[in-house]
Coordinates of C-alpha atoms in Angstrom, one line a residue:
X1 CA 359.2 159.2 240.9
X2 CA 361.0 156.2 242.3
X3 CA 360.0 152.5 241.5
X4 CA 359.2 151.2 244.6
X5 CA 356.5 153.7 244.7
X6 CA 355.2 152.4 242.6
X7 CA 350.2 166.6 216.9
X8 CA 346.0 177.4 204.1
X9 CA 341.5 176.6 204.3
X10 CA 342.3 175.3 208.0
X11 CA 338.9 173.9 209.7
X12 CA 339.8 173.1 213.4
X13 CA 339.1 169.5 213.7
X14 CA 344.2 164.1 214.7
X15 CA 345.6 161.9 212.4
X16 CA 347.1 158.3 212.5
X17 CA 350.7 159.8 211.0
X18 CA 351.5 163.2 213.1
X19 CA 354.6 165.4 211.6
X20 CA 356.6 167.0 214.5
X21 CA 359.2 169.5 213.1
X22 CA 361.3 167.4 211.2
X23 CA 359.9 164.3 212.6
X24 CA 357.5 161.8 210.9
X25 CA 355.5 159.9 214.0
X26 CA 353.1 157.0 213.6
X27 CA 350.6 156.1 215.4
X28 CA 351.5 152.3 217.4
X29 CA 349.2 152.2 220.3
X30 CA 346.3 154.6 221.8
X31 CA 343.4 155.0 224.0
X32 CA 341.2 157.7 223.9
X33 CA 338.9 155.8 226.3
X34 CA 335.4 156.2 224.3
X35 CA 333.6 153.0 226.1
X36 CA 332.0 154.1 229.6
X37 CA 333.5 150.9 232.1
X38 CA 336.6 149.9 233.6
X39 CA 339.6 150.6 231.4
X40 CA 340.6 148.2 228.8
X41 CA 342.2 145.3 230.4
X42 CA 343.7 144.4 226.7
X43 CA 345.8 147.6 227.4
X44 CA 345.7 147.9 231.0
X45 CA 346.4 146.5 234.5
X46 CA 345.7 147.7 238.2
X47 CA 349.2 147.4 239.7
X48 CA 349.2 146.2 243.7
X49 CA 351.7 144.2 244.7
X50 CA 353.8 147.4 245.8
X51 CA 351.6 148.0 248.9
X52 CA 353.2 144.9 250.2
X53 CA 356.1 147.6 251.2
X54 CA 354.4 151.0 250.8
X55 CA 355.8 151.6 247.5
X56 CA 359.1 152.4 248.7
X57 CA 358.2 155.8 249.7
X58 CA 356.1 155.6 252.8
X59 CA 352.9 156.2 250.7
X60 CA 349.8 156.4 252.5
X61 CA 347.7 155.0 250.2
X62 CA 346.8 151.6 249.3
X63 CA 346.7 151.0 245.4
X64 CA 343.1 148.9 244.7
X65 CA 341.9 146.6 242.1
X66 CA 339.8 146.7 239.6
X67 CA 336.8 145.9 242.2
X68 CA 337.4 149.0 244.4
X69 CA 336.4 151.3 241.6
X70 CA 339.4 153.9 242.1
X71 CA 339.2 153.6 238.2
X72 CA 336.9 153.9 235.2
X73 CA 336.6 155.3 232.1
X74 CA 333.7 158.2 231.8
X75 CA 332.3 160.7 229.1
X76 CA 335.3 160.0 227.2
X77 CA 337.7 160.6 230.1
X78 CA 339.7 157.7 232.1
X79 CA 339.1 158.7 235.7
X80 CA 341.9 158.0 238.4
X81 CA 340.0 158.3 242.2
X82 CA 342.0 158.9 245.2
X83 CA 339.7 158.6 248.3
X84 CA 340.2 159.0 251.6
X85 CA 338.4 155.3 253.4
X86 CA 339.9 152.6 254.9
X87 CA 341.3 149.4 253.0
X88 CA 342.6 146.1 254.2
X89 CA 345.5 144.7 252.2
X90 CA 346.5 141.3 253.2
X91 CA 350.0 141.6 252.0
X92 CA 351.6 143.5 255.0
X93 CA 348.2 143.1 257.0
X94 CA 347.5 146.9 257.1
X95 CA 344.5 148.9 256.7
X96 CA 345.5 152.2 255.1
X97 CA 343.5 155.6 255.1
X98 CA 343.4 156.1 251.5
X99 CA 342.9 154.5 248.4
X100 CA 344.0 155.1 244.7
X101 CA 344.4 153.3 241.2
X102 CA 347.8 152.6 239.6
X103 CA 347.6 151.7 236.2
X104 CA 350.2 150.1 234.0
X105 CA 350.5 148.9 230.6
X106 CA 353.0 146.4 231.5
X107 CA 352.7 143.3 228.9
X108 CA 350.1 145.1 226.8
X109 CA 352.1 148.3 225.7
X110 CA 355.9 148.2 225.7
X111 CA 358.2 150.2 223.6
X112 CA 361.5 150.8 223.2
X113 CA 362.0 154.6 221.4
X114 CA 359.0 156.7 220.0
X115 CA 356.7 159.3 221.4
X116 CA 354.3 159.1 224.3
X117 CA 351.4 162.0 224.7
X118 CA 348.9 162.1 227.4
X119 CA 346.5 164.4 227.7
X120 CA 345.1 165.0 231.3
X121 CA 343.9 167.3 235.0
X122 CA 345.6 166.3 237.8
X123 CA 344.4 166.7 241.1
X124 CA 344.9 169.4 243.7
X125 CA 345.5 169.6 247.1
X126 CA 348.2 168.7 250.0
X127 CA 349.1 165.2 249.8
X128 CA 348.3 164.5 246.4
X129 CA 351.1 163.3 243.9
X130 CA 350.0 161.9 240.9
X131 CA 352.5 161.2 238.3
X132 CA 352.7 159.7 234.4
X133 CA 355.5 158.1 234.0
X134 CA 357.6 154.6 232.3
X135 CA 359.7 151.9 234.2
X136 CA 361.3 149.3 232.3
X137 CA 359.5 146.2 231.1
X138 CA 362.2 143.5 231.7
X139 CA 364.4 144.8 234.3
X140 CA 367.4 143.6 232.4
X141 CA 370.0 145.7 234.4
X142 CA 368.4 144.9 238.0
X143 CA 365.9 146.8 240.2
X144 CA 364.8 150.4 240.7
X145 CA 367.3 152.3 239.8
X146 CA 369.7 150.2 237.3
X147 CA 366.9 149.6 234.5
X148 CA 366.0 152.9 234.6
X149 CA 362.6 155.5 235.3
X150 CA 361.4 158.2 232.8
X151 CA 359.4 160.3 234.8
X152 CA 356.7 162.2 232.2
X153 CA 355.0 164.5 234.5
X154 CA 355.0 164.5 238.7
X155 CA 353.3 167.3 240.4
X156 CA 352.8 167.5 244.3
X157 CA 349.9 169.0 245.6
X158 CA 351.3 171.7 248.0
X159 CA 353.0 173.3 245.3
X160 CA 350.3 172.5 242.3
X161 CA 351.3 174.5 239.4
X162 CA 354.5 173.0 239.4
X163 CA 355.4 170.3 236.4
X164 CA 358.5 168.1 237.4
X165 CA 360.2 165.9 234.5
X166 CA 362.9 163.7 235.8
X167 CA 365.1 160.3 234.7
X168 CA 366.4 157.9 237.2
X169 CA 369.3 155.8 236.6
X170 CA 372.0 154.2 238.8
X171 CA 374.5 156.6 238.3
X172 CA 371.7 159.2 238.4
X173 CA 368.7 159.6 241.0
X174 CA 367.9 161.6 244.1
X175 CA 369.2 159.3 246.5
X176 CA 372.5 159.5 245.7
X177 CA 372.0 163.1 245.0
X178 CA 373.0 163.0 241.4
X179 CA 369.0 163.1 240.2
X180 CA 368.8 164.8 236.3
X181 CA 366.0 166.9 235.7
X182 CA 363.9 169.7 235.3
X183 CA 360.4 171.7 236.1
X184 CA 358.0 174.2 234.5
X185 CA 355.4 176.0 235.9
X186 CA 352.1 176.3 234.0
X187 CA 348.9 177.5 234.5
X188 CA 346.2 175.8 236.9
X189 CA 347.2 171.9 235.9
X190 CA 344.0 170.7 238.1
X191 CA 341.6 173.1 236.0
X192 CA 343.0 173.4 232.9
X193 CA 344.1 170.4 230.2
X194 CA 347.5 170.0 229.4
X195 CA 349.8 167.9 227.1
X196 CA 352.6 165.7 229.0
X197 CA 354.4 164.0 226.6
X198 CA 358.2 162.3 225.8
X199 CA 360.1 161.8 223.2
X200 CA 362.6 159.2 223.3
X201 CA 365.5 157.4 221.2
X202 CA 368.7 155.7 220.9
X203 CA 370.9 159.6 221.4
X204 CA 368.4 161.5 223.5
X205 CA 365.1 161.3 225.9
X206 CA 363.6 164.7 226.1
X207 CA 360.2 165.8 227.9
X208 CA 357.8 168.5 226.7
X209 CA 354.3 170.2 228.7
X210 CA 352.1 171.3 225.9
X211 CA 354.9 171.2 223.0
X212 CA 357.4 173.5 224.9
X213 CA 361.0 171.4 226.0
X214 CA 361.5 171.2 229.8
X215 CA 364.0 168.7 230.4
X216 CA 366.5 166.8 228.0
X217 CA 368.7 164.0 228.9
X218 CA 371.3 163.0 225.8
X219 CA 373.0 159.5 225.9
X220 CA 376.8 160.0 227.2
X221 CA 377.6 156.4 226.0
X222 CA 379.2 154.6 228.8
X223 CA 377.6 151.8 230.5
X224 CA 374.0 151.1 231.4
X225 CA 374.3 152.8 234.9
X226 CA 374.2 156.4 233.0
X227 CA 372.1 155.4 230.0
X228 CA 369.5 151.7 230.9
X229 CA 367.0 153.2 228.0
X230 CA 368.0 151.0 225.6
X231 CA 365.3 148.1 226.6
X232 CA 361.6 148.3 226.1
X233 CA 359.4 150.5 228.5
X234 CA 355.8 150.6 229.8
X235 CA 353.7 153.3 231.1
X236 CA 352.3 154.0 234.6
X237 CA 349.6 156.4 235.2
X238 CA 348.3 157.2 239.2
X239 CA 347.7 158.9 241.9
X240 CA 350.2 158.4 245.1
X241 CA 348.6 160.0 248.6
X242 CA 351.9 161.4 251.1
X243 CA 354.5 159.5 250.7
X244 CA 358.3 160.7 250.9
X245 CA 358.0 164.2 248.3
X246 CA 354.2 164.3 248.2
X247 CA 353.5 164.1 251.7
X248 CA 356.4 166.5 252.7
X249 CA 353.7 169.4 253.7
X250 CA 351.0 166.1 255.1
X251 CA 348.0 165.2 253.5
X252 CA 344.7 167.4 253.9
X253 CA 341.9 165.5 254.6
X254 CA 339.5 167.5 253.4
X255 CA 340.5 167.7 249.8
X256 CA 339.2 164.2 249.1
X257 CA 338.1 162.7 246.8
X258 CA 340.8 163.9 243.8
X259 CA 340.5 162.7 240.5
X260 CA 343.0 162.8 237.5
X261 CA 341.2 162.7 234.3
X262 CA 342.9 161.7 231.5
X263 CA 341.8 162.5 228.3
X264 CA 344.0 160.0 225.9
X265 CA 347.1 158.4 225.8
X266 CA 349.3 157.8 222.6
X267 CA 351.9 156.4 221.8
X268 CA 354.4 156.9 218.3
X269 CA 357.2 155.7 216.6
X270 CA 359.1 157.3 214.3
X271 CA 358.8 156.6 210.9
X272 CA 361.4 155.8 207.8
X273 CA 359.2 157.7 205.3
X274 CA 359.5 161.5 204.6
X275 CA 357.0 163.7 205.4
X276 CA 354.1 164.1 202.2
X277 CA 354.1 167.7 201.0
X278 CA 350.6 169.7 201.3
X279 CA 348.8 170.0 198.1
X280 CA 345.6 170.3 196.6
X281 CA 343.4 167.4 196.8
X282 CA 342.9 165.6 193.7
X283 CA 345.8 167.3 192.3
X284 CA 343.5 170.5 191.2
X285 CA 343.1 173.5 193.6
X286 CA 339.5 174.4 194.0
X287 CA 338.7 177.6 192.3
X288 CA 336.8 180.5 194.1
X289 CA 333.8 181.5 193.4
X290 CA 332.8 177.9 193.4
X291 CA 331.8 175.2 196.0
X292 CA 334.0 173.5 198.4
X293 CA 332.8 169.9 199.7
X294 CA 334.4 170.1 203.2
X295 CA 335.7 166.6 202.8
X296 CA 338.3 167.5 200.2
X297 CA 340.5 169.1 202.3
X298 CA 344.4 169.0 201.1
X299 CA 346.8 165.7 201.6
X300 CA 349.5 166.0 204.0
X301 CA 348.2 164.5 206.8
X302 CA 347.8 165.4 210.5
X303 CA 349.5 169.0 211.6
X304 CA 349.7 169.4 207.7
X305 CA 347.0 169.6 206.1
X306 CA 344.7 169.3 209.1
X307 CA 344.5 168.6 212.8
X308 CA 341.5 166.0 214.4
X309 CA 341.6 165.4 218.3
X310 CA 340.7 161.5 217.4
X311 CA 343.3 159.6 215.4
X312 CA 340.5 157.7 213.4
X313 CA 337.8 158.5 211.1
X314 CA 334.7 158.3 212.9
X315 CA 332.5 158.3 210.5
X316 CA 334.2 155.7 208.5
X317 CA 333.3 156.8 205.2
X318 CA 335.0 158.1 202.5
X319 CA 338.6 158.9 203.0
X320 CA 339.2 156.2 205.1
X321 CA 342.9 156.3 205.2
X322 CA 342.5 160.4 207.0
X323 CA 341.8 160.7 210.7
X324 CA 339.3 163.7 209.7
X325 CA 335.7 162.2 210.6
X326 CA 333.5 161.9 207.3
X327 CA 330.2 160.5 206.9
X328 CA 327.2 160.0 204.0
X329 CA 324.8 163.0 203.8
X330 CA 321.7 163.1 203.2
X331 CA 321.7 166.7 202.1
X332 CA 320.6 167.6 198.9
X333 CA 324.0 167.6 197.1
X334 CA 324.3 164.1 198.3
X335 CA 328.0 164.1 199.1
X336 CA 329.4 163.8 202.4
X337 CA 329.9 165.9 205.3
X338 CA 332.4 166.6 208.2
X339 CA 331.3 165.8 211.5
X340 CA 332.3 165.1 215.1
X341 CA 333.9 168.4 215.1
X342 CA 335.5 170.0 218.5
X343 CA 337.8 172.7 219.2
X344 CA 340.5 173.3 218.4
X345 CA 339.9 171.0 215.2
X346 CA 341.1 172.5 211.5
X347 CA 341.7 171.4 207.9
X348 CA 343.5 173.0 205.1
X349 CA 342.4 173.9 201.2
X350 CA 344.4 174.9 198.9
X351 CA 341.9 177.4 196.1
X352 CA 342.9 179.4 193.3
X353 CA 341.2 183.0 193.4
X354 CA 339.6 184.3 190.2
X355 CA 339.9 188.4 190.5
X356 CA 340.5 190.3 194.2
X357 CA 337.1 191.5 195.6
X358 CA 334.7 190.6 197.8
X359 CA 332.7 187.1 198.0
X360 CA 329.7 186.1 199.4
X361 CA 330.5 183.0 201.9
X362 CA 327.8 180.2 202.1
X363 CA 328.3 177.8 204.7
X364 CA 326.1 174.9 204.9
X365 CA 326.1 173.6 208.2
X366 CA 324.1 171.5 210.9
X367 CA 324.0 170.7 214.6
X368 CA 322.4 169.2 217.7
X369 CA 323.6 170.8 220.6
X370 CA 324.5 174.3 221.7
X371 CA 325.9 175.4 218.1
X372 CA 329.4 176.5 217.5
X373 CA 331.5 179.3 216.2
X374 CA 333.8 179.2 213.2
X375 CA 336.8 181.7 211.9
X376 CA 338.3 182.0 208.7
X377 CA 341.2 183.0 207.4
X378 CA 343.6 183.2 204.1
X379 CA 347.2 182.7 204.2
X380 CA 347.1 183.4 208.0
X381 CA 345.2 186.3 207.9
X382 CA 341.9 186.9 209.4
X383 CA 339.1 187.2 206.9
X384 CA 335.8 186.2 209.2
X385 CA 335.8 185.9 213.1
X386 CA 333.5 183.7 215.4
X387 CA 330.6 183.1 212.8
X388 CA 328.2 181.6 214.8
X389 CA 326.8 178.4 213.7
X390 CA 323.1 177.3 215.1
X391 CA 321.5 174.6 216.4
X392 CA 319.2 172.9 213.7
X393 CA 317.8 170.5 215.2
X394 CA 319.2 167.5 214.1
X395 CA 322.9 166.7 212.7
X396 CA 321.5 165.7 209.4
X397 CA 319.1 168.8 209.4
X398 CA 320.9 171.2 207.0
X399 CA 321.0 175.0 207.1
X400 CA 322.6 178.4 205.3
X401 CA 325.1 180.6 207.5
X402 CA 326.0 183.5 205.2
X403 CA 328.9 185.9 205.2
X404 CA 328.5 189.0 203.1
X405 CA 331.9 190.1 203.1
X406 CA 334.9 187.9 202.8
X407 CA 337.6 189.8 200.8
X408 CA 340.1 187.6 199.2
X409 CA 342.9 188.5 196.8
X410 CA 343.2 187.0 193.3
X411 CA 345.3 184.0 192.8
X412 CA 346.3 181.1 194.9
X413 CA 346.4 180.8 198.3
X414 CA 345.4 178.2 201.5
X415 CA 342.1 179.5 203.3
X416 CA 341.2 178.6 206.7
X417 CA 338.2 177.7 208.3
X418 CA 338.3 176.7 212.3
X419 CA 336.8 175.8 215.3
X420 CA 336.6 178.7 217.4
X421 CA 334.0 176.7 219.5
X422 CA 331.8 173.6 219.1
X423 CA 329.4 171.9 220.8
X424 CA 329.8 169.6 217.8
X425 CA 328.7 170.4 213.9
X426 CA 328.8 169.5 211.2
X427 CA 329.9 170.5 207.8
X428 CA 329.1 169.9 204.3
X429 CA 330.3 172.7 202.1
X430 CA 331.0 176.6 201.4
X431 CA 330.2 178.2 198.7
X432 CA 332.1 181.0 197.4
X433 CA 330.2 183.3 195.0
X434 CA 330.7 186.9 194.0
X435 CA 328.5 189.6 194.8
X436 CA 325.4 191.6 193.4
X437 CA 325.4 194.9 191.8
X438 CA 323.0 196.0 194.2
X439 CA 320.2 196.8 191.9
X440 CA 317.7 200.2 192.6
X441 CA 313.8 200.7 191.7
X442 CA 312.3 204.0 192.3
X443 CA 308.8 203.1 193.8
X444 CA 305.6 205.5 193.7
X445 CA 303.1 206.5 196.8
X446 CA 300.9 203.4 196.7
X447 CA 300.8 199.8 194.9
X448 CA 304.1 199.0 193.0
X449 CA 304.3 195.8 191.3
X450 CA 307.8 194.3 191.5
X451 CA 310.0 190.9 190.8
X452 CA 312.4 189.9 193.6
X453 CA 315.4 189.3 191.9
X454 CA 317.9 187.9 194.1
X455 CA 318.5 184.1 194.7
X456 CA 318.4 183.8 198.1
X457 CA 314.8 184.0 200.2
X458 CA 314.9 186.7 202.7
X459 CA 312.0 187.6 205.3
X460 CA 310.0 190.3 204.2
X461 CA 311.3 192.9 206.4
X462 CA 315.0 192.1 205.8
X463 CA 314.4 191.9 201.8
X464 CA 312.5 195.4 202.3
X465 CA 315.2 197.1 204.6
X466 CA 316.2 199.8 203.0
X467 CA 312.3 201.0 202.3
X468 CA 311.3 199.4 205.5
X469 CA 309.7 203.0 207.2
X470 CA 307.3 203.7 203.8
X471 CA 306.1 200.0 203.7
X472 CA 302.1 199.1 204.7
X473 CA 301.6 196.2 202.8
X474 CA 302.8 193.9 200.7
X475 CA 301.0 190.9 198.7
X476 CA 302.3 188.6 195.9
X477 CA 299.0 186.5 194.5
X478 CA 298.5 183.8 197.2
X479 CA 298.6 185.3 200.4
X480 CA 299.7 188.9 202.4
X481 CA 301.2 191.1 204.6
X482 CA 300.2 194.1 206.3
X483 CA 302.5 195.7 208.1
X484 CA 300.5 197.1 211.0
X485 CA 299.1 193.5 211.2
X486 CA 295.5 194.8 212.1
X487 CA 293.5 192.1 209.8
X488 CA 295.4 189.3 210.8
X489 CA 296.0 188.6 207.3
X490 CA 300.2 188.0 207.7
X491 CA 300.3 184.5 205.9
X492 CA 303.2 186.4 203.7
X493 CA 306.6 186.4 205.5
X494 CA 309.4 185.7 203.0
X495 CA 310.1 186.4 199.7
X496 CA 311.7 184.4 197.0
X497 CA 313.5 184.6 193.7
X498 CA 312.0 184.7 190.8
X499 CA 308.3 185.6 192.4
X500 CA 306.4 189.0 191.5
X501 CA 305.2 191.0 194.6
X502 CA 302.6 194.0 194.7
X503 CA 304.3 196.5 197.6
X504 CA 302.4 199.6 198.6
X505 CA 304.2 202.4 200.3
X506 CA 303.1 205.7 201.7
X507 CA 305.6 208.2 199.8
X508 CA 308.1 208.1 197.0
X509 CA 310.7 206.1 197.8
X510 CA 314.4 204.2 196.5
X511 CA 314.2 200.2 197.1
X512 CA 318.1 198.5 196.7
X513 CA 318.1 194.9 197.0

């Protein structure tokens, strides 16, 4: 785009301090626009003066400020509008067709080296052109091209699966036809999210679409006309309508409005200190069977010992110094709890295994909204798969998921628990324990006085299951149940440990609990 135009026990849950292969990354500058409104104006300006000249690529849309609404920030998205109506720009005294937002961080985020990441949709259709991108700051070496263009992600509506990552320099742009660069095509860039980002130093600028390289540019050290990115840089985000590449096929009226929805931008620099090893938190690895709080996941950090989509702690308690979100619970352990989960969210614990069988899994878990689904695994390999999590009714309204049949091998080893899918829940702790020797009573035709003998309360027809075709009625010495429900009398419907019950059956017949 040329000037004128202008990151074990693994719960899926980001971090300040992100480790990249060999790379340490710290956090410097974000947005994950949180705050419904126009964008931040302490990080962000609507950029205009280029319709004075079209942008230097016979653009058909005029860029709009702030009042024009082409931009906000939404439901935790910035929003970039391009609309096809008519606006006056006194300028050049034209009225253009279109409008659009170009926003640039220009005096409020400039950088010189790091990482940049943006998360975003782009719009679809012929004519669109929306781009995210870096010019320089200063200008030191002249105008567009000598200081230099870093072009993150262009796409062009008439081909829109195609991701273009280019630099500009004066010994190296299109329109001398010496332009450096590279594309990828990936899947459905208007429907589906996808990670632009750059990576960028004093040797090498290289540019990546979900993690995966397309395009690096390395530093041949002559002058500034091959290499100008060695001054500070700002970024651009917009949408362009036609112009000289987008416009090649025309512009489709009836595609408008297009947004590009950006889901956060953030920015890194790379950091002097080495990467902290994983380990157990508090220095101990939690033994199994035991209870896990959720909140003691391992140290390492983000990408090591866990992964959060927001690089603070919302909750703001506890481990303040983690990006995992943690806050007070009023469960009855009165610990804390792990909320603000999404997917694709996950932490790490590192346990110690007593003896190699198989374990009861309690998870104690909440939720307000359409419930969620969590896998574990151990050491990479699958142990429990999409265990579906409720809604209960409020987040600090606590509940038991059970899983009967986690096998896990003795010694140590790094479990994981993750977000297959979340409508946001939250979590408190699991609770390893071993299992039962299922235990057998021989029951007689009639009344049979039993105690229940396990610890956890079970309805009356799951406790009963395996008798469940000889049972009529069943009665401890408050209330009852009969089975064919006749007298109305079915005030009994659980039973729980440590209680004596009075079953009667119609034959001989084998209970198991």
């Amino acid at each position: 785009m040329i000037i004128n135009k202008k990151l074990y026990i693994i719960l899926l849950l980001t971090g300040i301090s992100i480790c990249s292969f060999s790379q340490e990354w710290n956090l410097v500058w974000f947005d994950e626009f949180n705050t419904d409104g126009l964008p931040d104006n302490s990080k962000w300006s609507f950029d205009t003066e280029g319709n004075n000249w079209d942008w230097g690529n016979d653009e058909a849309q005029n860029y709009t400020p702030a009042d024009n609404n082409n931009a906000w920030v939404e439901d935790g998205n910035l929003i970039i509008e391009a609309r096809r109506e008519q606006y006056y720009w006194a300028g050049d005294d034209e009225t253009k067709n279109y409008t659009s937002a170009r926003l640039i961080t220009q005096g409020k985020g400039d950088w010189l080296y790091g990482k940049v990441e943006v998360r975003a949709l782009l719009p679809t259709g012929t004519g669109m052109w929306p781009a995210i991108w870096m010019l320089s700051t200063d200008t030191e070496y002249g105008e567009w091209p000598s200081s230099g263009e870093m072009d993150i992600m262009e796409n062009v509506g008439y081909d829109p699966n195609v991701i273009h990552c280019n630099i500009h320099t004066e010994a190296y742009n299109h329109s001398i036809g010496t332009n450096k660069g590279n594309s990828t095509t990936i899947s459905d860039p208007h429907t589906n999210w996808h990670i632009y980002s750059l990576e960028w130093n004093a040797e090498n600028v290289s540019f990546y679409c979900d993690g995966n390289l397309v395009f690096s540019f390395d530093n041949e050290h002559n002058t500034y006309k091959e290499w100008p990115f060695d001054k500070p840089f700002h970024l651009l985000l917009n949408i362009a309508v036609g112009g000289g590449w987008g416009g090649t096929e025309g512009i489709d009226d009836n595609i408008f409005p297009q947004r590009m929805l950006v889901d956060y931008v953030r920015v890194y620099e790379e950091s002097d200190t080495p990467p902290v090893e994983q380990a157990a938190y508090g220095g101990n690895a939690h033994e199994i069977p035991g209870i896990i709080q959720c909140e003691d996941f391992d140290i390492g950090g983000q990408d090591v010992a866990y992964n959060d989509n927001t690089p603070t702690n919302e909750g703001a308690e506890y481990r303040t110094d983690e990006a995992v979100d943690i806050e007070t619970s009023s469960d009855d352990d009165g610990s804390y709890n792990i909320g603000w989960t999404t997917q694709g969210e996950w932490l790490e614990y590192t346990v110690t295994v007593s003896e190699t069988q198989t374990y009861k899994l309690t998870l104690r878990v909440s939720g307000n909204g359409d419930g969620g689904e969590l896998s574990l695994y151990s050491d990479g390999v699958a142990l429990a798969s999409n265990i579906s999590i409720p809604n209960t009714g409020d987040w600090q309204n606590w509940t038991n998921v059970v899983v009967d049949d986690i096998q896990l091998n003795a010694g140590e080893q790094i479990i994981r628990i993750e977000i297959a899918a979340s409508d946001i829940i939250n979590l408190n702790y699991m609770n390893f324990s071993t299992l039962s020797t299922p235990t057998t009573i021989q029951l007689r035709q009639g009344w049979n006085l039993i105690g229940y003998p396990l610890d956890e309360t079970k309805t009356v027809e799951s406790a009963l299951q395996s008798i469940w075709t000889e049972v009529e009625a069943i009665k401890d010495f408050e209330s009852f149940y009969l089975k064919s429900n006749q007298t109305g009398l079915n005030s009994l419907t659980e039973l729980t440990w440590g209680k004596g019950y009075y079953i009667h059956v119609l034959a001989d017949c084998e209970l198991v609990w």
